[in-house]
Amino acid sequence: MQAALLEHANITVTNPDAIADALCQLFNWHIRWRGPAKDDGYTVHVGSDTAYLALYKPKQFSSNHYNQNGLASNSSAENTFDHTTVAHVNHLGIVVDNLDEIEKKVFTLGFNTYNHGDYEPGRRFYFMLGEGLEAEVVSYTS
């Protein structure tokens, strides 16, 4: 049996267009689709022809604050995450051919890089994309 392929991840954000624009400029991605989404929200699908991020903005954001167990800190154990809550993602891992070229683009867009590493299996750096989203950019060839 062939291994499954991760096609997309859906992330709740406050400004899908701004994040999608930065990702297009940095990684030569494109907008695959944008438009109305679940519960009168708005979504932008940004990525390559084979994988993408669905950046979702709900009509109204949840007011719940969640603890490390995924439970609302202000209510009962029946509460769980839903599509109106900004979710915690540790980072997005993005593989590129030319790490130095991408880092120049990151600086041009006004982002700061940090945590540079050169260890097996590749070179990498991190930057904050906005909205609390951290990106790890890694190259296995440069």
PDB file of C-alpha atoms in Angstrom:
ATOM      1  CA  MET A   1       0.000   0.000   0.000  1.00  0.00           C
ATOM      2  CA  GLN A   2       1.290   3.468  -0.920  1.00  0.00           C
ATOM      3  CA  ALA A   3       1.782   5.975   1.905  1.00  0.00           C
ATOM      4  CA  ALA A   4      -0.942   8.578   2.303  1.00  0.00           C
ATOM      5  CA  LEU A   5      -0.227  12.158   1.215  1.00  0.00           C
ATOM      6  CA  LEU A   6      -1.114  15.205   3.293  1.00  0.00           C
ATOM      7  CA  GLU A   7      -3.080  17.363   0.847  1.00  0.00           C
ATOM      8  CA  HIS A   8      -3.967  20.359   3.012  1.00  0.00           C
ATOM      9  CA  ALA A   9      -4.279  21.827   6.468  1.00  0.00           C
ATOM     10  CA  ASN A  10      -7.078  24.219   7.426  1.00  0.00           C
ATOM     11  CA  ILE A  11      -5.987  26.988   9.810  1.00  0.00           C
ATOM     12  CA  THR A  12      -8.196  29.693  11.347  1.00  0.00           C
ATOM     13  CA  VAL A  13      -6.656  33.160  10.930  1.00  0.00           C
ATOM     14  CA  THR A  14      -7.809  36.770  11.034  1.00  0.00           C
ATOM     15  CA  ASN A  15      -6.390  37.878   7.655  1.00  0.00           C
ATOM     16  CA  PRO A  16      -6.206  35.042   5.110  1.00  0.00           C
ATOM     17  CA  ASP A  17      -5.409  37.328   2.165  1.00  0.00           C
ATOM     18  CA  ALA A  18      -2.335  38.886   3.814  1.00  0.00           C
ATOM     19  CA  ILE A  19      -0.878  35.529   4.827  1.00  0.00           C
ATOM     20  CA  ALA A  20      -1.628  34.022   1.409  1.00  0.00           C
ATOM     21  CA  ASP A  21       0.035  36.985  -0.318  1.00  0.00           C
ATOM     22  CA  ALA A  22       3.229  36.563   1.715  1.00  0.00           C
ATOM     23  CA  LEU A  23       3.314  32.813   1.053  1.00  0.00           C
ATOM     24  CA  CYS A  24       2.904  33.403  -2.701  1.00  0.00           C
ATOM     25  CA  GLN A  25       5.740  35.933  -2.760  1.00  0.00           C
ATOM     26  CA  LEU A  26       8.086  33.781  -0.701  1.00  0.00           C
ATOM     27  CA  PHE A  27       7.517  30.297  -2.050  1.00  0.00           C
ATOM     28  CA  ASN A  28       6.220  30.766  -5.603  1.00  0.00           C
ATOM     29  CA  TRP A  29       2.854  29.393  -4.481  1.00  0.00           C
ATOM     30  CA  HIS A  30      -0.428  30.460  -6.000  1.00  0.00           C
ATOM     31  CA  ILE A  31      -3.988  31.044  -4.891  1.00  0.00           C
ATOM     32  CA  ARG A  32      -5.871  27.876  -5.787  1.00  0.00           C
ATOM     33  CA  TRP A  33      -9.238  29.209  -4.677  1.00  0.00           C
ATOM     34  CA  ARG A  34     -10.795  31.880  -2.491  1.00  0.00           C
ATOM     35  CA  GLY A  35     -14.349  32.576  -1.507  1.00  0.00           C
ATOM     36  CA  PRO A  36     -17.240  32.004   0.867  1.00  0.00           C
ATOM     37  CA  ALA A  37     -16.788  29.228   3.401  1.00  0.00           C
ATOM     38  CA  LYS A  38     -18.489  27.443   6.277  1.00  0.00           C
ATOM     39  CA  ASP A  39     -20.894  29.488   8.404  1.00  0.00           C
ATOM     40  CA  ASP A  40     -20.539  32.691   6.355  1.00  0.00           C
ATOM     41  CA  GLY A  41     -16.763  32.656   6.700  1.00  0.00           C
ATOM     42  CA  TYR A  42     -14.097  33.277   4.079  1.00  0.00           C
ATOM     43  CA  THR A  43     -11.264  30.972   2.969  1.00  0.00           C
ATOM     44  CA  VAL A  44      -8.169  31.243   0.792  1.00  0.00           C
ATOM     45  CA  HIS A  45      -6.506  28.070  -0.511  1.00  0.00           C
ATOM     46  CA  VAL A  46      -2.829  28.828  -1.139  1.00  0.00           C
ATOM     47  CA  GLY A  47      -0.095  26.395  -2.158  1.00  0.00           C
ATOM     48  CA  SER A  48       1.164  24.285  -5.023  1.00  0.00           C
ATOM     49  CA  ASP A  49      -0.693  22.031  -7.434  1.00  0.00           C
ATOM     50  CA  THR A  50      -0.364  19.107  -5.009  1.00  0.00           C
ATOM     51  CA  ALA A  51      -0.773  20.601  -1.511  1.00  0.00           C
ATOM     52  CA  TYR A  52      -2.112  23.750   0.102  1.00  0.00           C
ATOM     53  CA  LEU A  53      -3.086  25.622   3.228  1.00  0.00           C
ATOM     54  CA  ALA A  54      -6.731  26.538   3.677  1.00  0.00           C
ATOM     55  CA  LEU A  55      -6.659  29.872   5.533  1.00  0.00           C
ATOM     56  CA  TYR A  56     -10.088  30.283   7.100  1.00  0.00           C
ATOM     57  CA  LYS A  57     -11.607  33.410   8.639  1.00  0.00           C
ATOM     58  CA  PRO A  58     -14.917  32.812  10.428  1.00  0.00           C
ATOM     59  CA  LYS A  59     -17.634  35.453  10.441  1.00  0.00           C
ATOM     60  CA  GLN A  60     -17.176  35.584  14.205  1.00  0.00           C
ATOM     61  CA  PHE A  61     -14.300  34.285  16.290  1.00  0.00           C
ATOM     62  CA  SER A  62     -14.815  32.138  19.365  1.00  0.00           C
ATOM     63  CA  SER A  63     -14.355  33.884  22.694  1.00  0.00           C
ATOM     64  CA  ASN A  64     -13.255  30.674  24.411  1.00  0.00           C
ATOM     65  CA  HIS A  65      -9.679  30.412  25.607  1.00  0.00           C
ATOM     66  CA  TYR A  66      -8.346  26.863  25.585  1.00  0.00           C
ATOM     67  CA  ASN A  67      -5.866  25.220  27.910  1.00  0.00           C
ATOM     68  CA  GLN A  68      -3.157  22.712  26.970  1.00  0.00           C
ATOM     69  CA  ASN A  69      -5.687  19.846  27.138  1.00  0.00           C
ATOM     70  CA  GLY A  70      -7.885  21.453  24.493  1.00  0.00           C
ATOM     71  CA  LEU A  71     -10.663  22.309  26.940  1.00  0.00           C
ATOM     72  CA  ALA A  72     -12.203  25.727  27.339  1.00  0.00           C
ATOM     73  CA  SER A  73     -10.794  27.265  30.491  1.00  0.00           C
ATOM     74  CA  ASN A  74     -14.088  29.018  31.207  1.00  0.00           C
ATOM     75  CA  SER A  75     -16.476  26.085  30.818  1.00  0.00           C
ATOM     76  CA  SER A  76     -17.068  22.343  31.046  1.00  0.00           C
ATOM     77  CA  ALA A  77     -15.251  19.348  29.586  1.00  0.00           C
ATOM     78  CA  GLU A  78     -17.875  19.008  26.842  1.00  0.00           C
ATOM     79  CA  ASN A  79     -16.326  21.963  25.012  1.00  0.00           C
ATOM     80  CA  THR A  80     -13.860  21.166  22.269  1.00  0.00           C
ATOM     81  CA  PHE A  81     -12.100  23.110  19.534  1.00  0.00           C
ATOM     82  CA  ASP A  82     -14.217  24.267  16.629  1.00  0.00           C
ATOM     83  CA  HIS A  83     -13.636  26.100  13.366  1.00  0.00           C
ATOM     84  CA  THR A  84     -14.104  29.544  14.978  1.00  0.00           C
ATOM     85  CA  THR A  85     -11.159  29.169  17.371  1.00  0.00           C
ATOM     86  CA  VAL A  86      -7.693  30.276  16.315  1.00  0.00           C
ATOM     87  CA  ALA A  87      -5.790  26.999  16.636  1.00  0.00           C
ATOM     88  CA  HIS A  88      -2.281  26.494  17.900  1.00  0.00           C
ATOM     89  CA  VAL A  89       0.178  25.217  15.306  1.00  0.00           C
ATOM     90  CA  ASN A  90       3.826  24.857  16.352  1.00  0.00           C
ATOM     91  CA  HIS A  91       5.140  25.743  12.891  1.00  0.00           C
ATOM     92  CA  LEU A  92       4.707  25.166   9.176  1.00  0.00           C
ATOM     93  CA  GLY A  93       7.596  23.213   7.645  1.00  0.00           C
ATOM     94  CA  ILE A  94       8.333  24.305   4.086  1.00  0.00           C
ATOM     95  CA  VAL A  95      10.982  22.622   1.919  1.00  0.00           C
ATOM     96  CA  VAL A  96      12.844  24.775  -0.632  1.00  0.00           C
ATOM     97  CA  ASP A  97      15.749  24.202  -3.034  1.00  0.00           C
ATOM     98  CA  ASN A  98      17.668  27.422  -2.309  1.00  0.00           C
ATOM     99  CA  LEU A  99      17.547  28.431   1.348  1.00  0.00           C
ATOM    100  CA  ASP A 100      19.648  31.581   0.885  1.00  0.00           C
ATOM    101  CA  GLU A 101      17.394  32.912  -1.889  1.00  0.00           C
ATOM    102  CA  ILE A 102      14.274  32.406   0.226  1.00  0.00           C
ATOM    103  CA  GLU A 103      15.880  34.057   3.248  1.00  0.00           C
ATOM    104  CA  LYS A 104      16.555  37.166   1.127  1.00  0.00           C
ATOM    105  CA  LYS A 105      12.861  37.224   0.154  1.00  0.00           C
ATOM    106  CA  VAL A 106      11.878  36.850   3.814  1.00  0.00           C
ATOM    107  CA  PHE A 107      14.002  39.917   4.689  1.00  0.00           C
ATOM    108  CA  THR A 108      12.596  41.869   1.713  1.00  0.00           C
ATOM    109  CA  LEU A 109       9.071  41.325   3.040  1.00  0.00           C
ATOM    110  CA  GLY A 110      10.161  42.681   6.429  1.00  0.00           C
ATOM    111  CA  PHE A 111      10.280  39.452   8.416  1.00  0.00           C
ATOM    112  CA  ASN A 112      13.172  38.574  10.752  1.00  0.00           C
ATOM    113  CA  THR A 113      14.784  35.138  10.728  1.00  0.00           C
ATOM    114  CA  TYR A 114      16.150  33.214  13.699  1.00  0.00           C
ATOM    115  CA  ASN A 115      17.189  29.783  14.935  1.00  0.00           C
ATOM    116  CA  HIS A 116      19.394  28.990  11.942  1.00  0.00           C
ATOM    117  CA  GLY A 117      20.590  25.397  11.878  1.00  0.00           C
ATOM    118  CA  ASP A 118      22.854  23.275   9.724  1.00  0.00           C
ATOM    119  CA  TYR A 119      22.493  19.677  10.808  1.00  0.00           C
ATOM    120  CA  GLU A 120      21.238  16.432   9.329  1.00  0.00           C
ATOM    121  CA  PRO A 121      19.165  16.179   7.323  1.00  0.00           C
ATOM    122  CA  GLY A 122      19.364  19.818   6.126  1.00  0.00           C
ATOM    123  CA  ARG A 123      19.884  23.540   6.657  1.00  0.00           C
ATOM    124  CA  ARG A 124      17.028  25.599   8.084  1.00  0.00           C
ATOM    125  CA  PHE A 125      15.814  28.844   9.599  1.00  0.00           C
ATOM    126  CA  TYR A 126      12.599  30.065  11.172  1.00  0.00           C
ATOM    127  CA  PHE A 127      10.518  33.234  10.966  1.00  0.00           C
ATOM    128  CA  MET A 128       7.171  34.480  12.235  1.00  0.00           C
ATOM    129  CA  LEU A 129       4.738  34.793   9.330  1.00  0.00           C
ATOM    130  CA  GLY A 130       2.162  36.682  11.373  1.00  0.00           C
ATOM    131  CA  GLU A 131      -0.943  35.711  13.335  1.00  0.00           C
ATOM    132  CA  GLY A 132       1.285  33.611  15.589  1.00  0.00           C
ATOM    133  CA  LEU A 133       2.247  31.310  12.691  1.00  0.00           C
ATOM    134  CA  GLU A 134       5.889  30.290  12.708  1.00  0.00           C
ATOM    135  CA  ALA A 135       7.489  28.952   9.525  1.00  0.00           C
ATOM    136  CA  GLU A 136      10.472  26.635   9.375  1.00  0.00           C
ATOM    137  CA  VAL A 137      12.161  26.844   5.990  1.00  0.00           C
ATOM    138  CA  VAL A 138      14.443  23.908   5.252  1.00  0.00           C
ATOM    139  CA  SER A 139      16.608  22.822   2.345  1.00  0.00           C
ATOM    140  CA  TYR A 140      17.930  19.320   1.931  1.00  0.00           C
ATOM    141  CA  THR A 141      20.034  20.313  -1.090  1.00  0.00           C
ATOM    142  CA  SER A 142      21.718  23.664  -0.334  1.00  0.00           C
TER     143      SER A 142
END
